[in-house]
Short mmCIF file of C-alpha atoms in Angstrom, two decimals:
data_model
loop_
_atom_site.label_atom_id
_atom_site.label_comp_id
_atom_site.label_asym_id
_atom_site.label_seq_id
_atom_site.Cartn_x
_atom_site.Cartn_y
_atom_site.Cartn_z
CA MET A 30 16.16 -20.15 -8.58
CA SER A 31 19.06 -21.02 -6.30
CA GLU A 32 19.37 -24.49 -4.83
CA GLY A 33 16.35 -25.22 -2.66
CA LYS A 34 15.07 -21.64 -3.06
CA ILE A 35 12.60 -20.02 -5.41
CA THR A 36 12.30 -16.35 -6.34
CA LEU A 37 8.83 -14.92 -5.80
CA TRP A 38 7.27 -11.46 -5.84
CA THR A 39 4.50 -10.17 -3.59
CA SER A 40 2.79 -6.88 -2.80
CA GLN A 41 1.89 -6.36 0.85
CA ASP A 42 0.67 -3.53 3.03
CA VAL A 43 3.53 -1.44 4.39
CA ARG A 44 2.59 -2.66 7.90
CA VAL A 45 3.52 -6.20 6.82
CA TYR A 46 6.93 -4.99 5.70
CA GLN A 47 7.39 -3.05 8.94
CA SER A 48 6.64 -6.18 10.99
CA LEU A 49 9.14 -8.15 8.89
CA GLN A 50 11.74 -5.44 9.56
CA ARG A 51 11.13 -5.97 13.29
CA GLY A 52 12.00 -9.65 12.77
CA GLU A 53 8.41 -10.92 12.95
CA THR A 54 7.15 -13.68 10.68
CA TYR A 55 4.04 -12.67 8.71
CA THR A 56 0.96 -14.90 8.43
CA VAL A 57 -2.60 -14.20 7.22
CA LYS A 58 -5.77 -14.48 9.31
CA LYS A 59 -9.17 -15.11 7.70
CA GLU A 60 -10.42 -11.89 9.30
CA TYR A 61 -8.04 -9.98 6.99
CA VAL A 62 -9.76 -11.57 3.99
CA LYS A 63 -13.20 -10.68 5.37
CA GLU A 64 -12.09 -7.11 6.04
CA LYS A 65 -10.57 -6.67 2.59
CA PHE A 66 -13.40 -8.17 0.51
CA GLY A 67 -16.52 -7.40 2.56
CA GLU A 68 -19.76 -8.92 1.30
CA VAL A 69 -18.05 -11.00 -1.40
CA ALA A 70 -15.48 -12.39 1.06
CA TRP A 71 -17.36 -15.73 1.10
CA ILE A 72 -16.28 -16.32 -2.52
CA PHE A 73 -12.63 -15.68 -1.69
CA LEU A 74 -12.84 -17.80 1.46
CA GLU A 75 -14.24 -20.70 -0.60
CA ALA A 76 -11.45 -20.45 -3.19
CA TYR A 77 -8.72 -19.71 -0.65
CA GLY A 78 -10.02 -22.55 1.53
CA TYR A 79 -9.58 -25.02 -1.32
CA LEU A 80 -6.01 -23.88 -1.97
CA GLY A 81 -5.24 -23.90 1.75
CA LYS A 82 -6.48 -27.47 2.04
CA MET A 83 -4.21 -28.52 -0.83
CA ALA A 84 -1.26 -26.65 0.71
CA ALA A 85 -1.83 -28.24 4.13
CA ALA A 86 -1.67 -31.68 2.49
CA GLN A 87 1.68 -30.80 0.88
CA MET A 88 3.51 -28.81 3.57
CA GLU A 89 3.31 -27.97 7.23
CA GLN A 90 0.95 -25.14 8.13
CA PRO A 91 2.55 -22.92 10.77
CA GLU A 92 0.58 -22.11 13.90
CA GLY A 93 -1.43 -18.93 13.46
CA SER A 94 -1.56 -19.08 9.67
CA GLU A 95 -5.13 -19.29 8.38
CA SER A 96 -4.75 -18.45 4.70
CA LEU A 97 -2.05 -18.45 2.06
CA ILE A 98 -0.05 -15.40 1.03
CA TRP A 99 -0.13 -14.75 -2.73
CA THR A 100 3.07 -14.50 -4.69
CA PHE A 101 4.06 -14.56 -8.35
CA ARG A 102 7.06 -15.91 -10.24
CA ASP A 103 6.89 -12.96 -12.65
CA ARG A 104 7.32 -9.46 -11.23
CA LYS A 105 4.95 -7.94 -13.81
CA TRP A 106 1.85 -9.19 -11.95
CA VAL A 107 2.74 -7.45 -8.69
CA LYS A 108 1.40 -3.92 -8.38
CA LYS A 109 2.17 -1.31 -5.78
CA GLU A 110 -1.18 0.08 -4.62
CA GLY A 111 -1.96 2.50 -1.83
CA ASP A 112 0.26 1.84 1.16
CA SER A 113 1.77 -1.34 -0.24
CA VAL A 114 5.33 -2.36 -0.92
CA VAL A 115 6.57 -4.83 -3.49
CA MET A 116 8.91 -7.44 -2.08
CA LYS A 117 11.20 -9.90 -3.79
CA LEU A 118 11.45 -13.11 -1.81
CA GLU A 119 13.84 -16.06 -1.86
CA ALA A 120 11.70 -18.72 -0.23
CA PRO A 121 12.40 -22.41 0.37
CA VAL A 122 10.85 -24.22 -2.58
CA ASP A 123 9.36 -26.87 -0.25
CA GLN A 124 7.30 -24.15 1.45
CA VAL A 125 5.60 -22.91 -1.71
CA LEU A 126 2.47 -24.24 -3.37
CA LEU A 127 2.80 -23.43 -7.08
CA PHE A 128 -0.23 -23.16 -9.34
CA ASN A 129 -1.45 -21.92 -12.72
CA LEU A 130 -2.41 -18.23 -12.61
CA ASN A 131 -5.00 -18.51 -15.40
CA LYS A 132 -6.78 -21.46 -13.84
CA TRP A 133 -6.63 -19.79 -10.43
CA ASN A 134 -8.68 -16.92 -11.84
CA LYS A 135 -11.37 -19.46 -12.79
CA ILE A 136 -11.34 -20.81 -9.24
CA LEU A 137 -11.81 -17.26 -7.93
CA ASN A 138 -14.99 -17.20 -10.05
CA LEU A 139 -15.97 -20.59 -8.56
CA SER A 140 -16.03 -21.96 -12.10
CA PHE A 141 -15.68 -25.47 -13.48
CA ILE A 142 -12.28 -26.03 -15.09
CA GLY A 143 -11.85 -28.36 -18.03
CA GLU A 144 -11.22 -28.51 -21.71
CA ALA A 145 -13.61 -26.28 -23.71
CA ARG A 146 -15.93 -29.20 -24.53
CA GLU A 147 -16.08 -30.31 -20.87
CA GLU A 148 -16.86 -26.77 -19.74
CA GLU A 149 -19.65 -26.51 -22.32
CA GLN A 150 -21.12 -29.85 -21.20
CA PHE A 151 -21.06 -28.80 -17.57
CA ALA A 152 -22.68 -25.43 -18.37
CA SER A 153 -25.37 -27.30 -20.32
CA GLU A 154 -25.94 -29.63 -17.35
CA LEU A 155 -26.43 -26.63 -15.07
CA ALA A 156 -28.74 -24.90 -17.58
CA LYS A 157 -30.97 -28.00 -17.73
CA MET A 158 -31.29 -27.73 -13.94
CA GLY A 159 -32.21 -24.04 -14.19
CA ILE A 160 -28.89 -22.90 -12.75
CA LYS A 161 -27.66 -19.72 -14.43
CA ASP A 162 -24.13 -19.66 -13.03
CA THR A 163 -21.85 -21.59 -10.71
CA LEU A 164 -22.20 -19.07 -7.88
CA GLU A 165 -25.74 -20.43 -7.42
CA VAL A 166 -24.26 -23.88 -6.82
CA PHE A 167 -22.11 -22.52 -3.99
CA ARG A 168 -24.81 -20.26 -2.50
CA SER A 169 -27.22 -23.16 -2.07
CA SER A 170 -27.07 -26.51 -0.34
CA PHE A 171 -29.29 -28.02 -3.06
CA TYR A 172 -26.49 -28.88 -5.51
CA PRO A 173 -23.88 -30.99 -3.67
CA VAL A 174 -23.12 -33.16 -6.71
CA GLN A 175 -22.51 -30.17 -8.97
CA LYS A 176 -20.44 -28.45 -6.29
CA ARG A 177 -18.28 -31.56 -5.92
CA LYS A 178 -17.78 -31.71 -9.72
CA ILE A 179 -16.64 -28.08 -9.74
CA ILE A 180 -14.25 -28.50 -6.82
CA ASP A 181 -12.86 -31.75 -8.25
CA SER A 182 -12.13 -29.93 -11.52
CA TRP A 183 -9.94 -27.44 -9.67
CA LYS A 184 -7.10 -29.93 -9.17
CA SER A 185 -5.92 -29.05 -12.68
CA VAL A 186 -4.69 -25.72 -11.26
CA PHE A 187 -1.58 -27.60 -10.11
CA ASP A 188 -0.68 -28.91 -13.57
CA LEU A 189 2.23 -26.66 -14.56
CA GLN A 190 3.48 -28.72 -17.49
CA GLY A 191 4.25 -26.39 -20.38
CA ILE A 192 3.45 -23.25 -18.34
CA SER A 193 6.05 -20.47 -18.36
CA ASP A 194 7.06 -18.75 -15.11
CA GLU A 195 5.01 -15.78 -16.32
CA TYR A 196 1.81 -17.68 -15.47
CA ILE A 197 2.88 -19.37 -12.25
CA GLN A 198 1.60 -18.13 -8.95
CA GLY A 199 2.66 -19.31 -5.51
CA GLY A 200 1.07 -19.59 -2.10
CA LEU A 201 3.04 -19.36 1.14
CA TRP A 202 1.78 -19.97 4.67
CA GLU A 203 4.19 -17.36 5.95
CA ILE A 204 6.89 -14.87 5.04
CA GLN A 205 9.97 -14.97 7.18
CA PRO A 206 12.08 -11.81 7.42
CA SER A 207 15.15 -13.58 6.00
CA TRP A 208 13.27 -14.35 2.78
CA VAL A 209 12.97 -10.66 1.81
CA THR A 210 15.83 -9.80 -0.55
CA GLU A 211 14.57 -6.61 -2.17
CA VAL A 212 11.87 -4.00 -1.53
CA LEU A 213 10.45 -1.58 -4.11
#
């Protein structure tokens, strides 16, 4: 990481790279998320919405950007699929929201995050209410207290103490052409 910059890796559709080559800044629209994930897009929009809210509180959200762009500190997590390209970025560190990859996966499942005992207690609380999994909490308007507990537990995703770069993910509101330093 050079002064004020952080190295990140991302995989994007070749069209994104082509627009960057034309000097255009890339941002994500929610419609892209809906298109990519179809009928389960609501789950991603819930999780992405939480992270976007946290990012907007920490850094300026550029006009036209509706969702974060996913990046990784460790290249090994970035796969080239279909018509995608892998890009190495040198982004301003103050324009990146860093978070714990493992805990992020729990957020993508709309799960409660805590120590093992806390997670067991929460699961037991839901079971006593006849709730089989946390998706039910988010699908219904009948469980606002439980939903708030789940969402409040997600703040631990930003605790990076003791986490190696291998398990750090980053969210960007945009990719500027000058940030791209390598393309695979």
